[in-house]
PDB file of C-alpha atoms and ligand atoms in Angstrom:
ATOM      1  CA  MET A1115       0.000   0.000   0.000  1.00  0.00           C
ATOM      2  CA  GLY A1116       1.303   3.445  -0.882  1.00  0.00           C
ATOM      3  CA  LEU A1117       1.065   6.694   0.977  1.00  0.00           C
ATOM      4  CA  VAL A1118      -2.247   8.275   1.750  1.00  0.00           C
ATOM      5  CA  THR A1119      -3.040  10.270  -1.357  1.00  0.00           C
ATOM      6  CA  SER A1120      -4.924  13.531  -1.540  1.00  0.00           C
ATOM      7  CA  ALA A1121      -7.861  11.588  -2.999  1.00  0.00           C
ATOM      8  CA  ASP A1122      -7.951   9.566   0.230  1.00  0.00           C
ATOM      9  CA  ALA A1123      -8.121  12.752   2.271  1.00  0.00           C
ATOM     10  CA  ALA A1124     -11.553  13.545   0.877  1.00  0.00           C
ATOM     11  CA  THR A1125     -12.797   9.957   0.724  1.00  0.00           C
ATOM     12  CA  PRO A1126     -15.177   8.938   3.486  1.00  0.00           C
ATOM     13  CA  ALA A1127     -13.207   6.821   5.938  1.00  0.00           C
ATOM     14  CA  LYS A1128     -15.830   4.085   5.680  1.00  0.00           C
ATOM     15  CA  GLU A1129     -14.853   3.508   2.044  1.00  0.00           C
ATOM     16  CA  LEU A1130     -11.156   3.237   2.898  1.00  0.00           C
ATOM     17  CA  PHE A1131     -11.711   0.850   5.801  1.00  0.00           C
ATOM     18  CA  GLY A1132     -14.459  -1.054   4.014  1.00  0.00           C
ATOM     19  CA  ALA A1133     -12.042  -1.904   1.199  1.00  0.00           C
ATOM     20  CA  LYS A1134      -9.473  -3.694   3.388  1.00  0.00           C
ATOM     21  CA  PRO A1135      -9.897  -7.479   3.230  1.00  0.00           C
ATOM     22  CA  THR A1136      -7.466  -8.429   6.021  1.00  0.00           C
ATOM     23  CA  GLY A1137      -6.103  -7.132   9.323  1.00  0.00           C
ATOM     24  CA  SER A1138      -2.933  -5.052   9.499  1.00  0.00           C
ATOM     25  CA  GLN A1139       0.392  -6.750  10.267  1.00  0.00           C
ATOM     26  CA  GLN A1140       0.983  -4.669  13.364  1.00  0.00           C
ATOM     27  CA  LYS A1141       1.010  -5.139  17.108  1.00  0.00           C
ATOM     28  CA  PRO A1142      -2.621  -5.465  18.214  1.00  0.00           C
ATOM     29  CA  ALA A1143      -3.977  -2.108  19.419  1.00  0.00           C
ATOM     30  CA  PRO A1144      -7.335  -0.353  19.407  1.00  0.00           C
ATOM     31  CA  PHE A1145      -7.070   3.370  18.610  1.00  0.00           C
ATOM     32  CA  GLY A1146      -9.693   5.961  19.454  1.00  0.00           C
ATOM     33  CA  SER A1147     -13.183   5.300  20.740  1.00  0.00           C
ATOM     34  CA  TYR A1148     -15.898   2.780  19.936  1.00  0.00           C
ATOM     35  CA  ALA A1149     -17.633   5.051  17.412  1.00  0.00           C
ATOM     36  CA  LYS A1150     -14.540   6.845  16.073  1.00  0.00           C
ATOM     37  CA  GLY A1151     -11.447   4.726  15.755  1.00  0.00           C
ATOM     38  CA  CYS A1152      -9.737   1.731  14.214  1.00  0.00           C
ATOM     39  CA  VAL A1153      -7.816  -1.368  15.259  1.00  0.00           C
ATOM     40  CA  ALA A1154      -4.297  -2.514  14.435  1.00  0.00           C
ATOM     41  CA  GLY A1155      -3.340  -6.181  14.316  1.00  0.00           C
ATOM     42  CA  ALA A1156      -6.903  -7.465  14.503  1.00  0.00           C
ATOM     43  CA  VAL A1157      -7.343 -11.205  14.208  1.00  0.00           C
ATOM     44  CA  GLN A1158     -10.151 -13.080  12.538  1.00  0.00           C
ATOM     45  CA  LEU A1159     -12.519 -15.120  14.666  1.00  0.00           C
ATOM     46  CA  PRO A1160     -12.353 -18.621  13.165  1.00  0.00           C
ATOM     47  CA  GLU A1161     -15.540 -19.157  11.166  1.00  0.00           C
ATOM     48  CA  THR A1162     -16.364 -22.220  13.245  1.00  0.00           C
ATOM     49  CA  GLY A1163     -14.916 -23.088  16.638  1.00  0.00           C
ATOM     50  CA  PRO A1164     -15.696 -25.795  19.189  1.00  0.00           C
ATOM     51  CA  THR A1165     -18.469 -23.660  20.697  1.00  0.00           C
ATOM     52  CA  TRP A1166     -19.311 -20.969  18.157  1.00  0.00           C
ATOM     53  CA  GLN A1167     -20.053 -20.098  14.559  1.00  0.00           C
ATOM     54  CA  ALA A1168     -19.513 -16.692  12.995  1.00  0.00           C
ATOM     55  CA  MET A1169     -22.589 -15.637  11.049  1.00  0.00           C
ATOM     56  CA  ARG A1170     -23.014 -13.600   7.822  1.00  0.00           C
ATOM     57  CA  LEU A1171     -19.471 -14.352   6.688  1.00  0.00           C
ATOM     58  CA  SER A1172     -19.954 -12.305   3.513  1.00  0.00           C
ATOM     59  CA  ARG A1173     -19.829  -9.166   5.660  1.00  0.00           C
ATOM     60  CA  ASN A1174     -16.235  -9.937   6.745  1.00  0.00           C
ATOM     61  CA  ARG A1175     -16.838  -8.396  10.149  1.00  0.00           C
ATOM     62  CA  ASN A1176     -15.534 -11.258  12.241  1.00  0.00           C
ATOM     63  CA  TRP A1177     -12.310  -9.424  13.130  1.00  0.00           C
ATOM     64  CA  GLY A1178     -11.369  -8.210  16.574  1.00  0.00           C
ATOM     65  CA  HIS A1179      -8.650  -7.432  19.059  1.00  0.00           C
ATOM     66  CA  PRO A1180      -7.101 -10.729  20.281  1.00  0.00           C
ATOM     67  CA  GLU A1181      -8.669 -10.123  23.711  1.00  0.00           C
ATOM     68  CA  THR A1182     -12.083 -10.043  22.025  1.00  0.00           C
ATOM     69  CA  ILE A1183     -11.449 -13.409  20.397  1.00  0.00           C
ATOM     70  CA  ARG A1184     -10.379 -14.899  23.751  1.00  0.00           C
ATOM     71  CA  PHE A1185     -13.509 -13.489  25.362  1.00  0.00           C
ATOM     72  CA  ILE A1186     -15.700 -15.164  22.730  1.00  0.00           C
ATOM     73  CA  GLU A1187     -13.918 -18.481  23.242  1.00  0.00           C
ATOM     74  CA  LYS A1188     -14.599 -18.315  26.969  1.00  0.00           C
ATOM     75  CA  LEU A1189     -18.196 -17.085  26.894  1.00  0.00           C
ATOM     76  CA  SER A1190     -19.176 -19.542  24.177  1.00  0.00           C
ATOM     77  CA  ALA A1191     -17.730 -22.445  26.189  1.00  0.00           C
ATOM     78  CA  PHE A1192     -19.975 -21.340  29.053  1.00  0.00           C
ATOM     79  CA  ALA A1193     -22.978 -21.025  26.734  1.00  0.00           C
ATOM     80  CA  ALA A1194     -22.377 -24.549  25.436  1.00  0.00           C
ATOM     81  CA  LYS A1195     -23.164 -25.889  28.930  1.00  0.00           C
ATOM     82  CA  GLN A1196     -26.662 -24.367  28.934  1.00  0.00           C
ATOM     83  CA  PRO A1197     -29.594 -26.637  28.114  1.00  0.00           C
ATOM     84  CA  GLY A1198     -30.440 -26.408  24.406  1.00  0.00           C
ATOM     85  CA  TRP A1199     -27.240 -24.575  23.533  1.00  0.00           C
ATOM     86  CA  ASN A1200     -24.057 -25.935  21.974  1.00  0.00           C
ATOM     87  CA  GLY A1201     -22.463 -22.523  21.751  1.00  0.00           C
ATOM     88  CA  LEU A1202     -22.979 -19.021  20.383  1.00  0.00           C
ATOM     89  CA  TYR A1203     -23.799 -17.525  17.020  1.00  0.00           C
ATOM     90  CA  ILE A1204     -21.548 -14.502  16.658  1.00  0.00           C
ATOM     91  CA  GLY A1205     -22.723 -11.524  14.598  1.00  0.00           C
ATOM     92  CA  ASP A1206     -20.673  -8.465  13.743  1.00  0.00           C
ATOM     93  CA  ILE A1207     -17.439  -7.687  15.548  1.00  0.00           C
ATOM     94  CA  SER A1208     -15.386  -5.279  13.408  1.00  0.00           C
ATOM     95  CA  GLN A1209     -13.993  -4.913   9.916  1.00  0.00           C
ATOM     96  CA  PRO A1210     -10.444  -6.231   9.460  1.00  0.00           C
ATOM     97  CA  ARG A1211      -8.986  -2.842  10.430  1.00  0.00           C
ATOM     98  CA  GLY A1212     -12.019  -1.570  12.293  1.00  0.00           C
ATOM     99  CA  GLY A1213     -13.052   1.948  11.364  1.00  0.00           C
ATOM    100  CA  PRO A1214     -16.387   3.284  10.165  1.00  0.00           C
ATOM    101  CA  MET A1215     -18.573   0.929   8.136  1.00  0.00           C
ATOM    102  CA  LEU A1216     -20.429   1.323   4.873  1.00  0.00           C
ATOM    103  CA  SER A1217     -23.632   0.061   6.485  1.00  0.00           C
ATOM    104  CA  GLY A1218     -25.032  -0.677   9.887  1.00  0.00           C
ATOM    105  CA  HIS A1219     -23.233   0.381  13.007  1.00  0.00           C
ATOM    106  CA  ARG A1220     -21.786   3.580  14.342  1.00  0.00           C
ATOM    107  CA  SER A1221     -19.739   1.717  16.945  1.00  0.00           C
ATOM    108  CA  HIS A1222     -17.832  -1.560  16.388  1.00  0.00           C
ATOM    109  CA  GLN A1223     -14.847   0.509  15.173  1.00  0.00           C
ATOM    110  CA  VAL A1224     -12.052  -0.631  17.499  1.00  0.00           C
ATOM    111  CA  GLY A1225     -12.418  -4.418  17.575  1.00  0.00           C
ATOM    112  CA  LEU A1226     -13.941  -4.477  21.069  1.00  0.00           C
ATOM    113  CA  ASP A1227     -17.700  -4.623  20.283  1.00  0.00           C
ATOM    114  CA  ILE A1228     -19.423  -7.956  19.651  1.00  0.00           C
ATOM    115  CA  ASP A1229     -22.995  -8.688  18.566  1.00  0.00           C
ATOM    116  CA  ILE A1230     -24.135 -12.058  19.892  1.00  0.00           C
ATOM    117  CA  TRP A1231     -27.299 -13.640  18.566  1.00  0.00           C
ATOM    118  CA  MET A1232     -30.153 -14.385  20.930  1.00  0.00           C
ATOM    119  CA  ARG A1233     -30.944 -17.485  18.889  1.00  0.00           C
ATOM    120  CA  PRO A1234     -29.490 -20.467  20.767  1.00  0.00           C
ATOM    121  CA  GLY A1235     -26.440 -21.832  18.966  1.00  0.00           C
ATOM    122  CA  ASP A1236     -27.731 -25.378  18.763  1.00  0.00           C
ATOM    123  CA  ASN A1237     -26.410 -26.413  15.346  1.00  0.00           C
ATOM    124  CA  LEU A1238     -22.724 -25.592  14.905  1.00  0.00           C
ATOM    125  CA  SER A1239     -22.403 -27.165  11.473  1.00  0.00           C
ATOM    126  CA  LEU A1240     -24.276 -24.527   9.496  1.00  0.00           C
ATOM    127  CA  SER A1241     -22.843 -24.033   6.012  1.00  0.00           C
ATOM    128  CA  ARG A1242     -21.712 -20.645   4.741  1.00  0.00           C
ATOM    129  CA  SER A1243     -24.932 -20.192   2.796  1.00  0.00           C
ATOM    130  CA  GLN A1244     -27.095 -21.253   5.747  1.00  0.00           C
ATOM    131  CA  ARG A1245     -25.302 -18.611   7.800  1.00  0.00           C
ATOM    132  CA  GLU A1246     -26.332 -15.971   5.275  1.00  0.00           C
ATOM    133  CA  LYS A1247     -29.994 -16.997   5.285  1.00  0.00           C
ATOM    134  CA  ILE A1248     -30.827 -18.033   8.824  1.00  0.00           C
ATOM    135  CA  SER A1249     -32.157 -15.295  11.102  1.00  0.00           C
ATOM    136  CA  SER A1250     -31.841 -14.722  14.773  1.00  0.00           C
ATOM    137  CA  ILE A1251     -34.937 -14.730  16.976  1.00  0.00           C
ATOM    138  CA  SER A1252     -36.476 -11.709  18.635  1.00  0.00           C
ATOM    139  CA  MET A1253     -36.910 -11.997  22.387  1.00  0.00           C
ATOM    140  CA  ARG A1254     -39.247  -9.061  22.841  1.00  0.00           C
ATOM    141  CA  ARG A1255     -42.949  -8.485  23.335  1.00  0.00           C
ATOM    142  CA  SER A1256     -44.928  -5.223  23.635  1.00  0.00           C
ATOM    143  CA  LYS A1257     -42.299  -3.134  21.803  1.00  0.00           C
ATOM    144  CA  GLY A1258     -39.574  -4.293  24.139  1.00  0.00           C
ATOM    145  CA  ALA A1259     -41.342  -3.708  27.445  1.00  0.00           C
ATOM    146  CA  TYR A1260     -41.228  -7.441  28.158  1.00  0.00           C
ATOM    147  CA  VAL A1261     -39.407 -10.559  27.077  1.00  0.00           C
ATOM    148  CA  ASN A1262     -41.402 -13.123  25.116  1.00  0.00           C
ATOM    149  CA  SER A1263     -41.600 -16.891  25.608  1.00  0.00           C
ATOM    150  CA  ASP A1264     -38.360 -17.496  23.680  1.00  0.00           C
ATOM    151  CA  TRP A1265     -36.397 -15.858  26.490  1.00  0.00           C
ATOM    152  CA  THR A1266     -35.003 -18.507  28.823  1.00  0.00           C
ATOM    153  CA  ARG A1267     -32.977 -18.863  31.976  1.00  0.00           C
ATOM    154  CA  ALA A1268     -30.051 -19.694  29.680  1.00  0.00           C
ATOM    155  CA  HIS A1269     -30.212 -16.191  28.199  1.00  0.00           C
ATOM    156  CA  HIS A1270     -30.081 -14.766  31.713  1.00  0.00           C
ATOM    157  CA  GLU A1271     -27.105 -16.948  32.642  1.00  0.00           C
ATOM    158  CA  ILE A1272     -25.162 -16.141  29.475  1.00  0.00           C
ATOM    159  CA  LEU A1273     -25.656 -12.371  29.794  1.00  0.00           C
ATOM    160  CA  LYS A1274     -24.789 -12.600  33.476  1.00  0.00           C
ATOM    161  CA  ALA A1275     -21.593 -14.529  32.757  1.00  0.00           C
ATOM    162  CA  ALA A1276     -20.649 -11.912  30.157  1.00  0.00           C
ATOM    163  CA  ALA A1277     -21.327  -9.050  32.579  1.00  0.00           C
ATOM    164  CA  ARG A1278     -19.215 -10.682  35.290  1.00  0.00           C
ATOM    165  CA  ASP A1279     -16.206 -10.922  33.005  1.00  0.00           C
ATOM    166  CA  LYS A1280     -13.719  -8.235  34.062  1.00  0.00           C
ATOM    167  CA  ARG A1281     -12.948  -7.380  30.451  1.00  0.00           C
ATOM    168  CA  VAL A1282     -16.537  -6.299  29.791  1.00  0.00           C
ATOM    169  CA  ALA A1283     -17.457  -2.620  30.148  1.00  0.00           C
ATOM    170  CA  ARG A1284     -21.157  -2.832  29.255  1.00  0.00           C
ATOM    171  CA  ILE A1285     -23.771  -4.925  27.505  1.00  0.00           C
ATOM    172  CA  PHE A1286     -26.644  -3.451  25.495  1.00  0.00           C
ATOM    173  CA  VAL A1287     -30.004  -5.209  25.506  1.00  0.00           C
ATOM    174  CA  PHE A1288     -33.640  -4.122  25.122  1.00  0.00           C
ATOM    175  CA  PRO A1289     -35.260  -2.664  28.276  1.00  0.00           C
ATOM    176  CA  GLY A1290     -37.679  -5.552  28.916  1.00  0.00           C
ATOM    177  CA  ALA A1291     -34.780  -7.995  29.148  1.00  0.00           C
ATOM    178  CA  LYS A1292     -32.950  -5.843  31.668  1.00  0.00           C
ATOM    179  CA  VAL A1293     -36.035  -5.609  33.874  1.00  0.00           C
ATOM    180  CA  GLN A1294     -36.549  -9.371  33.596  1.00  0.00           C
ATOM    181  CA  MET A1295     -32.958  -9.932  34.695  1.00  0.00           C
ATOM    182  CA  CYS A1296     -33.430  -7.492  37.561  1.00  0.00           C
ATOM    183  CA  ASN A1297     -36.468  -9.490  38.692  1.00  0.00           C
ATOM    184  CA  ASP A1298     -34.744 -12.856  38.350  1.00  0.00           C
ATOM    185  CA  ALA A1299     -31.356 -11.961  39.872  1.00  0.00           C
ATOM    186  CA  LYS A1300     -30.580 -13.663  43.166  1.00  0.00           C
ATOM    187  CA  GLY A1301     -27.760 -12.696  45.510  1.00  0.00           C
ATOM    188  CA  ASP A1302     -25.005 -10.580  44.008  1.00  0.00           C
ATOM    189  CA  ARG A1303     -26.478  -7.839  41.810  1.00  0.00           C
ATOM    190  CA  ARG A1304     -23.337  -5.888  40.980  1.00  0.00           C
ATOM    191  CA  TRP A1305     -23.108  -7.370  37.484  1.00  0.00           C
ATOM    192  CA  LEU A1306     -26.484  -5.809  36.606  1.00  0.00           C
ATOM    193  CA  ARG A1307     -24.791  -2.412  36.500  1.00  0.00           C
ATOM    194  CA  LYS A1308     -23.173  -3.369  33.196  1.00  0.00           C
ATOM    195  CA  ILE A1309     -26.435  -4.505  31.578  1.00  0.00           C
ATOM    196  CA  ARG A1310     -27.647  -1.369  29.802  1.00  0.00           C
ATOM    197  CA  PRO A1311     -31.129  -0.946  28.307  1.00  0.00           C
ATOM    198  CA  TRP A1312     -30.952   0.291  24.734  1.00  0.00           C
ATOM    199  CA  TRP A1313     -33.013   0.584  21.545  1.00  0.00           C
ATOM    200  CA  GLY A1314     -33.110  -2.454  19.296  1.00  0.00           C
ATOM    201  CA  HIS A1315     -31.014  -5.303  20.688  1.00  0.00           C
ATOM    202  CA  HIS A1316     -33.776  -7.876  20.834  1.00  0.00           C
ATOM    203  CA  TYR A1317     -32.350 -10.140  18.098  1.00  0.00           C
ATOM    204  CA  HIS A1318     -28.883  -9.859  19.572  1.00  0.00           C
ATOM    205  CA  PHE A1319     -27.146  -8.450  22.595  1.00  0.00           C
ATOM    206  CA  HIS A1320     -24.063  -6.312  22.242  1.00  0.00           C
ATOM    207  CA  VAL A1321     -21.006  -6.842  24.413  1.00  0.00           C
ATOM    208  CA  ARG A1322     -18.540  -3.997  24.699  1.00  0.00           C
ATOM    209  CA  LEU A1323     -15.120  -4.737  26.143  1.00  0.00           C
ATOM    210  CA  ALA A1324     -13.127  -2.094  27.978  1.00  0.00           C
ATOM    211  CA  CYS A1325      -9.813  -0.970  26.520  1.00  0.00           C
ATOM    212  CA  PRO A1326      -7.312  -3.774  27.171  1.00  0.00           C
ATOM    213  CA  LYS A1327      -4.619  -3.115  29.802  1.00  0.00           C
ATOM    214  CA  GLY A1328      -1.828  -0.932  28.515  1.00  0.00           C
ATOM    215  CA  ALA A1329      -3.689   0.024  25.338  1.00  0.00           C
ATOM    216  CA  ARG A1330      -2.560   3.629  25.031  1.00  0.00           C
ATOM    217  CA  GLY A1331      -4.548   5.479  22.437  1.00  0.00           C
ATOM    218  CA  CYS A1332      -7.717   3.532  23.260  1.00  0.00           C
ATOM    219  CA  THR A1333     -10.448   5.662  24.843  1.00  0.00           C
ATOM    220  CA  ASP A1334     -12.775   4.074  27.384  1.00  0.00           C
ATOM    221  CA  GLN A1335     -16.350   5.227  27.841  1.00  0.00           C
ATOM    222  CA  ASN A1336     -17.324   6.602  31.245  1.00  0.00           C
ATOM    223  CA  PRO A1337     -18.494   3.726  33.447  1.00  0.00           C
ATOM    224  CA  PRO A1338     -22.279   3.235  33.785  1.00  0.00           C
ATOM    225  CA  PRO A1339     -23.954   5.065  36.696  1.00  0.00           C
ATOM    226  CA  ARG A1340     -23.528   3.428  40.110  1.00  0.00           C
ATOM    227  CA  GLY A1341     -26.012   0.841  41.262  1.00  0.00           C
ATOM    228  CA  ASP A1342     -27.827  -1.947  39.450  1.00  0.00           C
ATOM    229  CA  GLY A1343     -29.701   0.388  37.065  1.00  0.00           C
ATOM    230  CA  CYS A1344     -32.954  -1.482  37.627  1.00  0.00           C
ATOM    231  CA  ALA A1345     -35.065   1.574  38.477  1.00  0.00           C
ATOM    232  CA  ASP A1346     -33.887   3.314  35.287  1.00  0.00           C
ATOM    233  CA  ALA A1347     -34.755   0.274  33.202  1.00  0.00           C
ATOM    234  CA  GLN A1348     -38.195   0.073  34.813  1.00  0.00           C
ATOM    235  CA  LYS A1349     -38.757   3.752  33.990  1.00  0.00           C
ATOM    236  CA  TRP A1350     -37.830   3.039  30.370  1.00  0.00           C
ATOM    237  CA  VAL A1351     -40.334   0.161  30.313  1.00  0.00           C
ATOM    238  CA  ASN A1352     -43.046   2.352  31.850  1.00  0.00           C
ATOM    239  CA  ASP A1353     -42.437   4.936  29.133  1.00  0.00           C
ATOM    240  CA  ILE A1354     -42.817   2.246  26.455  1.00  0.00           C
ATOM    241  CA  LEU A1355     -46.141   1.155  27.943  1.00  0.00           C
ATOM    242  CA  ASN A1356     -47.429   4.687  28.594  1.00  0.00           C
ATOM    243  CA  PRO A1357     -45.513   7.050  26.339  1.00  0.00           C
ATOM    244  CA  PRO A1358     -45.157  10.501  27.896  1.00  0.00           C
ATOM    245  CA  PRO A1359     -46.684  13.319  25.809  1.00  0.00           C
ATOM    246  CA  PRO A1360     -44.175  14.746  23.312  1.00  0.00           C
ATOM    247  CA  LYS A1361     -42.363  17.848  24.531  1.00  0.00           C
ATOM    248  CA  PRO A1362     -43.450  21.045  22.737  1.00  0.00           C
ATOM    249  CA  ALA A1363     -40.857  22.080  20.149  1.00  0.00           C
ATOM    250  CA  ASP A1364     -38.563  24.920  21.221  1.00  0.00           C
ATOM    251  CA  PRO A1365     -38.827  27.618  18.507  1.00  0.00           C
ATOM    252  CA  ASN A1366     -35.330  28.869  19.419  1.00  0.00           C
ATOM    253  CA  ALA A1367     -33.656  25.482  19.213  1.00  0.00           C
ATOM    254  CA  PRO A1368     -30.782  25.377  16.701  1.00  0.00           C
ATOM    255  CA  LYS A1369     -31.384  23.182  13.672  1.00  0.00           C
ATOM    256  CA  PRO A1370     -29.724  19.808  14.190  1.00  0.00           C
ATOM    257  CA  LYS A1371     -26.647  19.614  12.005  1.00  0.00           C
ATOM    258  CA  PRO A1372     -26.583  16.674   9.610  1.00  0.00           C
ATOM    259  CA  ARG A1373     -23.863  14.269  10.661  1.00  0.00           C
ATOM    260  CA  ARG A1374     -20.837  14.670   8.433  1.00  0.00           C
ATOM    261  CA  GLU A1375     -19.054  11.579   7.101  1.00  0.00           C
ATOM    262  CA  TYR A1376     -15.745  10.977   8.840  1.00  0.00           C
ATOM    263  CA  THR A1377     -12.657  11.236   6.729  1.00  0.00           C
ATOM    264  CA  LEU A1378      -9.327   9.781   7.735  1.00  0.00           C
ATOM    265  CA  SER A1379      -8.256  13.027   9.387  1.00  0.00           C
ATOM    266  CA  ASP A1380     -11.222  12.829  11.787  1.00  0.00           C
ATOM    267  CA  LEU A1381      -9.891   9.546  13.188  1.00  0.00           C
ATOM    268  CA  PRO A1382      -6.910   9.118  15.543  1.00  0.00           C
ATOM    269  CA  LYS A1383      -3.677   9.740  13.671  1.00  0.00           C
ATOM    270  CA  GLN A1384      -2.564   6.106  14.138  1.00  0.00           C
ATOM    271  CA  CYS A1385      -5.419   5.027  11.869  1.00  0.00           C
ATOM    272  CA  ALA A1386      -3.577   6.235   8.752  1.00  0.00           C
ATOM    273  CA  ALA A1387      -0.765   3.803   9.566  1.00  0.00           C
ATOM    274  CA  VAL A1388      -3.292   1.055  10.239  1.00  0.00           C
ATOM    275  CA  LEU A1389      -4.711   1.588   6.759  1.00  0.00           C
ATOM    276  CA  GLN A1390      -1.296   1.749   5.093  1.00  0.00           C
ATOM    277  CA  SER A1391       0.226  -1.251   6.813  1.00  0.00           C
ATOM    278  CA  ASN A1392       0.507  -4.581   5.025  1.00  0.00           C
TER     279      ASN A1392
HETATM  280 ZN1   ZN B 604     -23.737  -4.054  18.016  1.00  0.00          ZN
END
């Protein structure tokens, strides 16, 4: 790869990163933040492992920081012990060099975000084409205020195990699932702090790892508020069930600016080297 040309300077970063088929041959390192960064030395999650399958292989988003791959190995081995599960179906992690994507996510840019399907990984011999066609299963009812009958104790145990892993910073899941977990949790509740209610996230949950130790140039998010977050989640659910009246528009409010596409110069400076590396 040559130097960054002036054409590249104007090109949306998502086109530059989206064009890279493999990880960079560099020391593994996330640079920047989850929604504005890149990853050096990412490794590819094997398409099939003893307790997982990577889904939608055509997207080529099964690349992550080595710590992310180790996390998936461990969590999927735990999932495989749950009744009806032989492992996990893994959705998007990151592109080979991270960075913004042509479609889909804003985050997932530094190789530390993982989408994990809610559908139990029962069959781990799905072909490539089956992995393009098969869908996950939604766990929600009443617009996400409640879980539906596909939600099981195994889901609770798998999300709990993920939240208790020291490498995990937060987990995004729909509000009804968080409230269900709050209701079902026995004993230690500290792990619930990391389970964060969010829009969507009923076909998959999203695990976000903290910056690995010693990863200079990687920006952590502020930790979630103290406490188990259960009252907040319940409030969210109440608002789904009884939506509050819309706030009157403020005539003096500034017009929201359209979000500009990131170019390479918007990203941490290390990301140019990540792109240029072999
Ligand atoms: Zn995600």
